[in-house]
PDB file of C-alpha atoms in Angstrom:
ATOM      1  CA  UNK A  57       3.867  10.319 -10.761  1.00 55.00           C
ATOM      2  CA  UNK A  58       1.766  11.734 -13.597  1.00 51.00           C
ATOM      3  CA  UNK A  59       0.860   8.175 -14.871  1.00 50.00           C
ATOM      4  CA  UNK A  60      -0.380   7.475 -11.169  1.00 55.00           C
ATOM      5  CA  UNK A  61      -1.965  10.398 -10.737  1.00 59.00           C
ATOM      6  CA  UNK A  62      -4.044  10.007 -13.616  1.00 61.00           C
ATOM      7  CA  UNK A  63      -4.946   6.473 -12.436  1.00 62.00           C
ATOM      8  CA  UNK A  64      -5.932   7.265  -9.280  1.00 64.00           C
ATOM      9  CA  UNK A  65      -7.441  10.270  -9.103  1.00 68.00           C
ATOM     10  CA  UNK A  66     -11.073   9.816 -10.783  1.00 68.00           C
ATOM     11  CA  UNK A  67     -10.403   5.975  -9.372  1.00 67.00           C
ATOM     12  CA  UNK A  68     -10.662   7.887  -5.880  1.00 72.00           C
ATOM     13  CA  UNK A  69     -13.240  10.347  -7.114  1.00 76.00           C
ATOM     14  CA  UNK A  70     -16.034   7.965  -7.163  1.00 73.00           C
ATOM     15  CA  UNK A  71     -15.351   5.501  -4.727  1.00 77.00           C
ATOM     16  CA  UNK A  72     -15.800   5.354  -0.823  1.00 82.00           C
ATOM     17  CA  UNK A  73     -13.734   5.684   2.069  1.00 87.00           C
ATOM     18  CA  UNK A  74     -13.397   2.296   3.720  1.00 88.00           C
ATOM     19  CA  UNK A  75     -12.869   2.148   7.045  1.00 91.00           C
ATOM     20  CA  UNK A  76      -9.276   0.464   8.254  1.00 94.00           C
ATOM     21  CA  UNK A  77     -11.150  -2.327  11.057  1.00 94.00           C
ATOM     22  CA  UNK A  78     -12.350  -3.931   7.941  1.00 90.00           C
ATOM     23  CA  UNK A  79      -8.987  -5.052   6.698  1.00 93.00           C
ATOM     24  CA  UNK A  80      -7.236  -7.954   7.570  1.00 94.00           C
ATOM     25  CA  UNK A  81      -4.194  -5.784   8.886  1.00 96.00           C
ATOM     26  CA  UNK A  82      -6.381  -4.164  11.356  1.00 97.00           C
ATOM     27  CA  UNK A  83      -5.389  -7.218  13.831  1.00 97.00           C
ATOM     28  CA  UNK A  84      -1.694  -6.138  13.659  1.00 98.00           C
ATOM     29  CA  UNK A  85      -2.135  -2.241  13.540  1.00 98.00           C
ATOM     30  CA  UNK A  86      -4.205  -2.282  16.840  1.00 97.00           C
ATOM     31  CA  UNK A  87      -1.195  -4.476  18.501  1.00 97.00           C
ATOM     32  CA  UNK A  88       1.455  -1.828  17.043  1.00 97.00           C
ATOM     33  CA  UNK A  89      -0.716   1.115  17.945  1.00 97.00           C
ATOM     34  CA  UNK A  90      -0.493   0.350  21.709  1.00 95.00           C
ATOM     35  CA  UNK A  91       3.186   1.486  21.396  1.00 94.00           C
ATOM     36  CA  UNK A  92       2.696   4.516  18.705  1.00 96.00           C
ATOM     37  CA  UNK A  93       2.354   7.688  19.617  1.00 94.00           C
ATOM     38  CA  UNK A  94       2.613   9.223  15.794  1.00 97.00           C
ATOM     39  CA  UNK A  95       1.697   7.798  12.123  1.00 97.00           C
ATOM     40  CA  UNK A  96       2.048   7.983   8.766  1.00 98.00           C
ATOM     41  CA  UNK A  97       0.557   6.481   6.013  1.00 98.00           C
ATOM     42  CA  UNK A  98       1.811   7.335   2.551  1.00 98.00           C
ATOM     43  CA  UNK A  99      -0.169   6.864  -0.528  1.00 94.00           C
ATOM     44  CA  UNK A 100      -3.350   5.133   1.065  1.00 94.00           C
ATOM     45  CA  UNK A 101      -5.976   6.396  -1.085  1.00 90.00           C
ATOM     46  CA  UNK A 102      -9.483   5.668   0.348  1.00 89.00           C
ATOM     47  CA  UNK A 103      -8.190   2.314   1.531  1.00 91.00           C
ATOM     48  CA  UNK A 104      -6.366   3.349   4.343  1.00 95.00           C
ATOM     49  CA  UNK A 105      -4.892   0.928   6.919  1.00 96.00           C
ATOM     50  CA  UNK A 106      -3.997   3.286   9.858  1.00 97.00           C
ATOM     51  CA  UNK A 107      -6.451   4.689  12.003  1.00 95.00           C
ATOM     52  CA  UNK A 108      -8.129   7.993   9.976  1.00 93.00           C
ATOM     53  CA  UNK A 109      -8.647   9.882  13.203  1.00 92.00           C
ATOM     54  CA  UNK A 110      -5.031  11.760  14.656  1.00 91.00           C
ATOM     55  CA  UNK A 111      -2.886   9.889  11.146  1.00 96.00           C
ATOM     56  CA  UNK A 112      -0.708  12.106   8.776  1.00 97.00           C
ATOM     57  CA  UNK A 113      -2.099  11.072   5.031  1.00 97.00           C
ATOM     58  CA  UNK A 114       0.550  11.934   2.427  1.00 97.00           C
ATOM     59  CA  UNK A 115      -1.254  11.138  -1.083  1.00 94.00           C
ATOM     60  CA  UNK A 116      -0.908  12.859  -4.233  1.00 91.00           C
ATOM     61  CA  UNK A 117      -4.935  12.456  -4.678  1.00 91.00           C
ATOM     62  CA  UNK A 118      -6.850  15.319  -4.062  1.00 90.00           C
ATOM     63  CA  UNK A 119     -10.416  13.647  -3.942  1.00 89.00           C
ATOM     64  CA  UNK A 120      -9.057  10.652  -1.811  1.00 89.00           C
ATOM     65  CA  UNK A 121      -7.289  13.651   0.726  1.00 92.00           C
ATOM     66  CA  UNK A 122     -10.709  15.391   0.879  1.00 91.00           C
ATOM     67  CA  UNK A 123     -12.358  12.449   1.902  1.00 89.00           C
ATOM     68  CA  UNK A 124      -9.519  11.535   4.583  1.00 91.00           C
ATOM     69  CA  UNK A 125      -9.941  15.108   5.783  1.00 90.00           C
ATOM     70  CA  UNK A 126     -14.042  14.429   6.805  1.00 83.00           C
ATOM     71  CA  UNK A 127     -12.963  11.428   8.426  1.00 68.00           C
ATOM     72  CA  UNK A 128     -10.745  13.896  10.565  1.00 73.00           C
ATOM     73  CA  UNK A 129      -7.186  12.658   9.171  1.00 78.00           C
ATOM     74  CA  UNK A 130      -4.340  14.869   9.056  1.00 90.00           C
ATOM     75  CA  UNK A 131      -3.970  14.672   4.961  1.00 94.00           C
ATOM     76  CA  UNK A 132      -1.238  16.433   3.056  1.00 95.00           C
ATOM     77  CA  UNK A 133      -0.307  16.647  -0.361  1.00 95.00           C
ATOM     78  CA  UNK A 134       3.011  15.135  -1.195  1.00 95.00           C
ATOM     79  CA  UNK A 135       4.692  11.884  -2.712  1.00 94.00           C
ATOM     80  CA  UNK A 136       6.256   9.662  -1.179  1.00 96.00           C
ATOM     81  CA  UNK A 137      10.034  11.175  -2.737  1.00 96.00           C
ATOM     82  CA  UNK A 138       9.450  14.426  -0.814  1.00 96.00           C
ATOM     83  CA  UNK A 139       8.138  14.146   2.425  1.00 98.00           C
ATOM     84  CA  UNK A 140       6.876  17.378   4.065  1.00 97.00           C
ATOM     85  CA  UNK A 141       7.845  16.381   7.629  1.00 97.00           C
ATOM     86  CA  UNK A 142      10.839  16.687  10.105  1.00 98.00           C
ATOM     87  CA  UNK A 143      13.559  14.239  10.652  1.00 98.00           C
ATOM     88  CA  UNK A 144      12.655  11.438  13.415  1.00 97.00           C
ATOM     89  CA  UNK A 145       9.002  12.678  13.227  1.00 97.00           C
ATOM     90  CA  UNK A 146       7.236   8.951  13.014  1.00 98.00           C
ATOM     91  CA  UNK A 147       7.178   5.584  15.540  1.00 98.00           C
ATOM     92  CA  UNK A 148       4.540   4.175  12.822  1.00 98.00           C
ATOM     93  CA  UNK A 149       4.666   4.182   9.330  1.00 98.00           C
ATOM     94  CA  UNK A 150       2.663   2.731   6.299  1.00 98.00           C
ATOM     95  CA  UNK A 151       3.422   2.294   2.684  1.00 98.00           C
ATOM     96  CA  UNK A 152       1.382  -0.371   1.431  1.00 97.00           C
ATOM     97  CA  UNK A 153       1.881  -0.813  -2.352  1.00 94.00           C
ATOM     98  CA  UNK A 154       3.346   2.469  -3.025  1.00 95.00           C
ATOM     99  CA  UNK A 155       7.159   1.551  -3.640  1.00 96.00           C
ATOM    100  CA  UNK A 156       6.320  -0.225  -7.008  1.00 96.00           C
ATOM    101  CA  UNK A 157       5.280   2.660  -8.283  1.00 93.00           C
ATOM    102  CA  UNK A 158       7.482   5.037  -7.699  1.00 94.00           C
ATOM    103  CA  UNK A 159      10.426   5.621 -10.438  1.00 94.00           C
ATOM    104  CA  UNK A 160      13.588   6.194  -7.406  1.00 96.00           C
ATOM    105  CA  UNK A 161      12.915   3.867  -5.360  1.00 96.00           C
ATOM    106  CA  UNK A 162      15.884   4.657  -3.475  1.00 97.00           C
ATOM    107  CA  UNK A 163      14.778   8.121  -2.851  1.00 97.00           C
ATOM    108  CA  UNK A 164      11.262   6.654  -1.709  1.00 97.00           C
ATOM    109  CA  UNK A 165      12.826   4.282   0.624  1.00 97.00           C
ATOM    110  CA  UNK A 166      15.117   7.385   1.995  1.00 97.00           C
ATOM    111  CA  UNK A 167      12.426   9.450   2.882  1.00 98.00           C
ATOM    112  CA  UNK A 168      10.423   6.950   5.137  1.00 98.00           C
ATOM    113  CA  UNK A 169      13.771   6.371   7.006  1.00 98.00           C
ATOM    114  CA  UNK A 170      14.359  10.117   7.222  1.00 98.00           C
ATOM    115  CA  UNK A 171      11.268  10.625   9.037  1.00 98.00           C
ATOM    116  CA  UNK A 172      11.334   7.611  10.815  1.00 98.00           C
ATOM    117  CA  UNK A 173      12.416   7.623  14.279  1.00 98.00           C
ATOM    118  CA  UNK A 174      14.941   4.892  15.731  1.00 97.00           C
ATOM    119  CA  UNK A 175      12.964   1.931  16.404  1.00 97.00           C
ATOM    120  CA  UNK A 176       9.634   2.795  14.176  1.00 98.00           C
ATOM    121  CA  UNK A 177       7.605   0.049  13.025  1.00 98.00           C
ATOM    122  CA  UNK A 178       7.160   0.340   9.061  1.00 98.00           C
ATOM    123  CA  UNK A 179       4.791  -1.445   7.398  1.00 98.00           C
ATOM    124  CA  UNK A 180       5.657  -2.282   3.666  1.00 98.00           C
ATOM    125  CA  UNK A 181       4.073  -4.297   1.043  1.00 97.00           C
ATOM    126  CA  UNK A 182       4.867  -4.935  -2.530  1.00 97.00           C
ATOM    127  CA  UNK A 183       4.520  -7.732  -5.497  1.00 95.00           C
ATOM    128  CA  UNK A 184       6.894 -10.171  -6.266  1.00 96.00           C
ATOM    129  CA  UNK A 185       9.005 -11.535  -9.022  1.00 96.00           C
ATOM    130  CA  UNK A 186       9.701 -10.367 -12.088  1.00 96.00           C
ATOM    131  CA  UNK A 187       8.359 -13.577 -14.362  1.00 95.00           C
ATOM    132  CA  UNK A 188       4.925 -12.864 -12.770  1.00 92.00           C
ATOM    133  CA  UNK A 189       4.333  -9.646 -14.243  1.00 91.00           C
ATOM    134  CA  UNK A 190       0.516  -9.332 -16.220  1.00 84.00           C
ATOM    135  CA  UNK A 191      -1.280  -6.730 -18.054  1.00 80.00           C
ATOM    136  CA  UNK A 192      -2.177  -5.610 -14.677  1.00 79.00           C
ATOM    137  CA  UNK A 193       0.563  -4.447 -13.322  1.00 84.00           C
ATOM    138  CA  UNK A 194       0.898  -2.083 -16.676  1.00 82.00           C
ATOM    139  CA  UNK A 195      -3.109  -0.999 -15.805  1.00 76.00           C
ATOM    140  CA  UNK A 196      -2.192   0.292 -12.599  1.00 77.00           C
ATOM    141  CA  UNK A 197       1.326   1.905 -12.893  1.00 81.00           C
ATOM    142  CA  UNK A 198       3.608  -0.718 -11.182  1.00 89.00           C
ATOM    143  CA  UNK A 199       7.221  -0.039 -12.388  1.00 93.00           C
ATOM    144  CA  UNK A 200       8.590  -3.041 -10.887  1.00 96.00           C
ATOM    145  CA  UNK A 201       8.056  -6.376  -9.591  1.00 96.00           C
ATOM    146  CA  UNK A 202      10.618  -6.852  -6.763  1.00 97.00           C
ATOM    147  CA  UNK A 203      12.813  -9.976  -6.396  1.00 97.00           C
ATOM    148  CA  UNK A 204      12.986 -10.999  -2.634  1.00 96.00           C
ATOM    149  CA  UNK A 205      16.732 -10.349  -2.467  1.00 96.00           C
ATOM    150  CA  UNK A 206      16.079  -6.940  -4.185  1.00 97.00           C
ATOM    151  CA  UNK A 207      13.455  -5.766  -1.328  1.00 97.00           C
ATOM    152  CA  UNK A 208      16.043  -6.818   1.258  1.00 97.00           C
ATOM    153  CA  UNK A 209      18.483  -4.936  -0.273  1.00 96.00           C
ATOM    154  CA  UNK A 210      16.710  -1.793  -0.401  1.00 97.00           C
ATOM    155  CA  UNK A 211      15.342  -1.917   3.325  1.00 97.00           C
ATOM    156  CA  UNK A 212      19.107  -2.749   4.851  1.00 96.00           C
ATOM    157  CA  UNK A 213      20.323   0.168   2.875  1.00 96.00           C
ATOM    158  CA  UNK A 214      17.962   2.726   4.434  1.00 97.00           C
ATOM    159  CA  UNK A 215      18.615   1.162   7.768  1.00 97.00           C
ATOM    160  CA  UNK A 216      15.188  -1.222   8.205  1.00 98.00           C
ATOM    161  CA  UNK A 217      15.182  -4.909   9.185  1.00 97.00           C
ATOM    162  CA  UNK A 218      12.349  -7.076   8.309  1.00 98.00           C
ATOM    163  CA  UNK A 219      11.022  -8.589  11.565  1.00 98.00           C
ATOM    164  CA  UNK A 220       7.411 -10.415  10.325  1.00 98.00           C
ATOM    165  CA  UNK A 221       6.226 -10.953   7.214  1.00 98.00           C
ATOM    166  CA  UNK A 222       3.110 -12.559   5.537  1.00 97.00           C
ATOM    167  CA  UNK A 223       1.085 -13.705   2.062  1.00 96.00           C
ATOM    168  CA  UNK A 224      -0.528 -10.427   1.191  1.00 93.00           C
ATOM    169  CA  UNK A 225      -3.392  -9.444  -1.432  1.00 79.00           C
ATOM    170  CA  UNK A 226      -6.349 -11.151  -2.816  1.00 55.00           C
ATOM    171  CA  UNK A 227      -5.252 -13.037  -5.518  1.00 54.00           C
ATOM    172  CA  UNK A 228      -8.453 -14.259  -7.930  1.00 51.00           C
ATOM    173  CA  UNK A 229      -8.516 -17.915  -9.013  1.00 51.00           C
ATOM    174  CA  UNK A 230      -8.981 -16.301 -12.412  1.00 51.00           C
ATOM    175  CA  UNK A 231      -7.618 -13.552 -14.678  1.00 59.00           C
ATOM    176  CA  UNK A 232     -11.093 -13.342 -16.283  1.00 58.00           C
ATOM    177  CA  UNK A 233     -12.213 -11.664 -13.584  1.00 53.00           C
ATOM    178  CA  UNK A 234      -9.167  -8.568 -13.782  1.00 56.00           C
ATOM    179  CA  UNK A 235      -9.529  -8.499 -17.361  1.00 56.00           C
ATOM    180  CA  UNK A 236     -13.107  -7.455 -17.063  1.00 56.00           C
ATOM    181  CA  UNK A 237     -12.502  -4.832 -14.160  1.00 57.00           C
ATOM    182  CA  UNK A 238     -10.047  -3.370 -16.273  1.00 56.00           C
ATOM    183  CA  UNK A 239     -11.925  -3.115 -19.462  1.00 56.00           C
ATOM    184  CA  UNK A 240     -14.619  -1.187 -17.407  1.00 56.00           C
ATOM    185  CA  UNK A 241     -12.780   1.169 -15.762  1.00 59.00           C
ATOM    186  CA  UNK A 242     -11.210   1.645 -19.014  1.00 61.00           C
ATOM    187  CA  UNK A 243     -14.611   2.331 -20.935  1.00 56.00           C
ATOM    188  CA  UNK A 244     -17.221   2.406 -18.500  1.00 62.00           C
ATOM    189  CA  UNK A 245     -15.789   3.689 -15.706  1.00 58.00           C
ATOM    190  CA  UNK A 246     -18.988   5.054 -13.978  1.00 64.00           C
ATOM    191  CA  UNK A 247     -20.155   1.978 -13.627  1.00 62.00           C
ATOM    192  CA  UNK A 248     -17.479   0.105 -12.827  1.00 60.00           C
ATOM    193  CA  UNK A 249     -17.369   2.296  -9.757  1.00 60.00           C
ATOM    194  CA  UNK A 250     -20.993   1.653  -8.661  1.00 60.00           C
ATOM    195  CA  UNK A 251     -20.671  -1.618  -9.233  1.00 59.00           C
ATOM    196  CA  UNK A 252     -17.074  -1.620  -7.189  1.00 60.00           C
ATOM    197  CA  UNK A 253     -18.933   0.816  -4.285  1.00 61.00           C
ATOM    198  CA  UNK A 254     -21.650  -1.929  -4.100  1.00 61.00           C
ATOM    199  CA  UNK A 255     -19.931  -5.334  -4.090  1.00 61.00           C
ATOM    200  CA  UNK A 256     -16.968  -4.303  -2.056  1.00 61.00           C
ATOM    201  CA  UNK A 257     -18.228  -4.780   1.692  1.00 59.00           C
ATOM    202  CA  UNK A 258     -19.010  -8.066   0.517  1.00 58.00           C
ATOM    203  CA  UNK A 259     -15.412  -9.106  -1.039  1.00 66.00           C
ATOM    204  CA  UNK A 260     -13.516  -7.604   2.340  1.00 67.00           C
ATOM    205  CA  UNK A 261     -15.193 -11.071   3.745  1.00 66.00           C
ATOM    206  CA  UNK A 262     -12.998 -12.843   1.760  1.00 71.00           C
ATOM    207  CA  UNK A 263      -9.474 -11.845   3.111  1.00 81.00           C
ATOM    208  CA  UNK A 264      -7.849 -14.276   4.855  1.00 86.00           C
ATOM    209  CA  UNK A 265      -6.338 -13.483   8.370  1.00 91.00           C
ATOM    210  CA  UNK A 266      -2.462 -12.497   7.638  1.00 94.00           C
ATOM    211  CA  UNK A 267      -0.276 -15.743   8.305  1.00 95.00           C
ATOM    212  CA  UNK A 268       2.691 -13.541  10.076  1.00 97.00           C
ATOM    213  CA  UNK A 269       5.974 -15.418  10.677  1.00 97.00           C
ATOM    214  CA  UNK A 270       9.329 -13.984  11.761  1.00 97.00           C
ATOM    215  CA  UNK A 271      11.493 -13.068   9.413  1.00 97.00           C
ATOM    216  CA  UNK A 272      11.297 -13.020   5.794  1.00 97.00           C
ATOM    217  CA  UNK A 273       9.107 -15.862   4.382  1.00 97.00           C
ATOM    218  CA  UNK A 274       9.211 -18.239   1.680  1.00 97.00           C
ATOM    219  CA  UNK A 275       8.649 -16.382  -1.093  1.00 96.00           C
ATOM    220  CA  UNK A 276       8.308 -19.086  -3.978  1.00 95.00           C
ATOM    221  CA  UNK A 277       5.250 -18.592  -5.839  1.00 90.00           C
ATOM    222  CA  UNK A 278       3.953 -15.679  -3.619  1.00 95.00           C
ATOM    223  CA  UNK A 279       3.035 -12.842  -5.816  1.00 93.00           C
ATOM    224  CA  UNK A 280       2.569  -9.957  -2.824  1.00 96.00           C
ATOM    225  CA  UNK A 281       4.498  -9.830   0.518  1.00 97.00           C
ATOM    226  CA  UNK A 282       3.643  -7.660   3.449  1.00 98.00           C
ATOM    227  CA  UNK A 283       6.756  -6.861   5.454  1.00 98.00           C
ATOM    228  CA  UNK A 284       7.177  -5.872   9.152  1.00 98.00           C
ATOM    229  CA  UNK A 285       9.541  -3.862   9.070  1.00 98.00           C
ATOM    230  CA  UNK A 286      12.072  -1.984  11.826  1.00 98.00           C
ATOM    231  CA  UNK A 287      14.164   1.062  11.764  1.00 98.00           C
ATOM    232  CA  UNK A 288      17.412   0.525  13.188  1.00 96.00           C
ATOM    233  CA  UNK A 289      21.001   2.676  12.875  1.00 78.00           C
ATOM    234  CA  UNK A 290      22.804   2.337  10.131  1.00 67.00           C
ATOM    235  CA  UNK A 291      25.624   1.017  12.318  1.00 54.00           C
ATOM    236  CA  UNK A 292      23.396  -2.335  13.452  1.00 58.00           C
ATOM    237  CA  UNK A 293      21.844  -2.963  10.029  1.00 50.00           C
ATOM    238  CA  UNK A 294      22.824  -5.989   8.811  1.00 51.00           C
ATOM    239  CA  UNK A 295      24.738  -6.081   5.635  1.00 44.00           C
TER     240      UNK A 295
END
């Protein structure tokens, strides 16, 4: 959590809170929020997917809570492992690349099911395959690259099914293009940010609309997969 912490935190301090409707998972959050009456999203930084106004923000960043807290969010702080909320609190839950990073996974994955009620909607993301791994995922604290079967694994155990699932992430054509974003937020990290601030309402118009089918997907040669994920009882979860 240190490593992450240390990542994030003056990564958060200089950048902007941008606004969930301008994601391409806004489409699919305003469908489940018809049915949701409470949410969660853990670990969303200034990116958040969930509505800011009336969500509980767990996040371990102080400058990205502050910032969630203008925008009239309910932000706490807390990781992921240790959830500071009641049993069968949640209907609608979000941990969008957050279980990569985390060192007990299965502690991470207990926790969202603990506060989950029967029949919440969690949404889940996370990268892909082990043989794909890149200086990148060492730049931003990944521990892991999941392999499909793994993922599965994980979510029957804590009593989730996967229901939809699509291609997720912006993937550039290039690693040039990473490689320089991480040398300057490495040593010139003031810039990179202004830079980052400036061009980023522009590269939201590149995100394609999320391809959901039911069911896990084919993952060959997909690097990040959002899930759609549902909390069952243990007793129905498929084995």
């Amino acid at each position: 959590m240190v490593a992450n912490r240390n990542f994030y935190e003056p990564l958060w301090r200089d950048a902007r809170l941008v606004e969930p409707e301008r994601f391409n998972t806004w489409p699919l959050v305003s469908q489940l929020l018809t049915k949701a009456t409470c949410h969660l999203e853990v670990a969303p930084g200034l990116r958040p997917r969930l509505p800011v106004d009336g969500t509980a923000f767990v996040d371990i960043s102080m400058h990205a809570l502050t910032k969630l807290a203008v925008g009239s969010g309910r932000p706490v702080m807390a990781s992921i492992g240790r959830l500071p909320f009641a049993d069968e609190t949640f209907d609608l839950l979000c941990a969008l690349d957050i279980i990569e990073h985390v060192d007990d996974d299965q502690r991470a994955m207990a926790e969202l099911a603990r506060v989950a009620t029967i029949g919440a909607t969690l949404l889940l993301s996370t990268p892909l395959h082990p043989e794909m791994w890149t200086p990148f995922d060492d730049f931003v604290g990944h521990r892991r690259r999941y392999e499909p079967k793994q993922i599965q694994a994980l979510l029957h155990h804590h009593g989730f099914i996967i229901e939809r699932s699509a291609v997720f992430g912006m993937k550039p054509r290039s690693s040039l293009l990473l490689d320089l974003g991480m040398w300057f937020l490495q040593h010139r990290r003031e810039r990179a940010m202004k830079w980052y601030n400036r061009v980023m309402p522009y590269t939201m118009r590149l995100q394609k609309s999320l391809q959901l089918h039911e069911g896990l997907i084919n993952t060959d040669e997909v690097g990040e997969v959002l899930l759609v994920c549902k909390r069952v009882s243990p007793g129905s979860t498929p084995s």
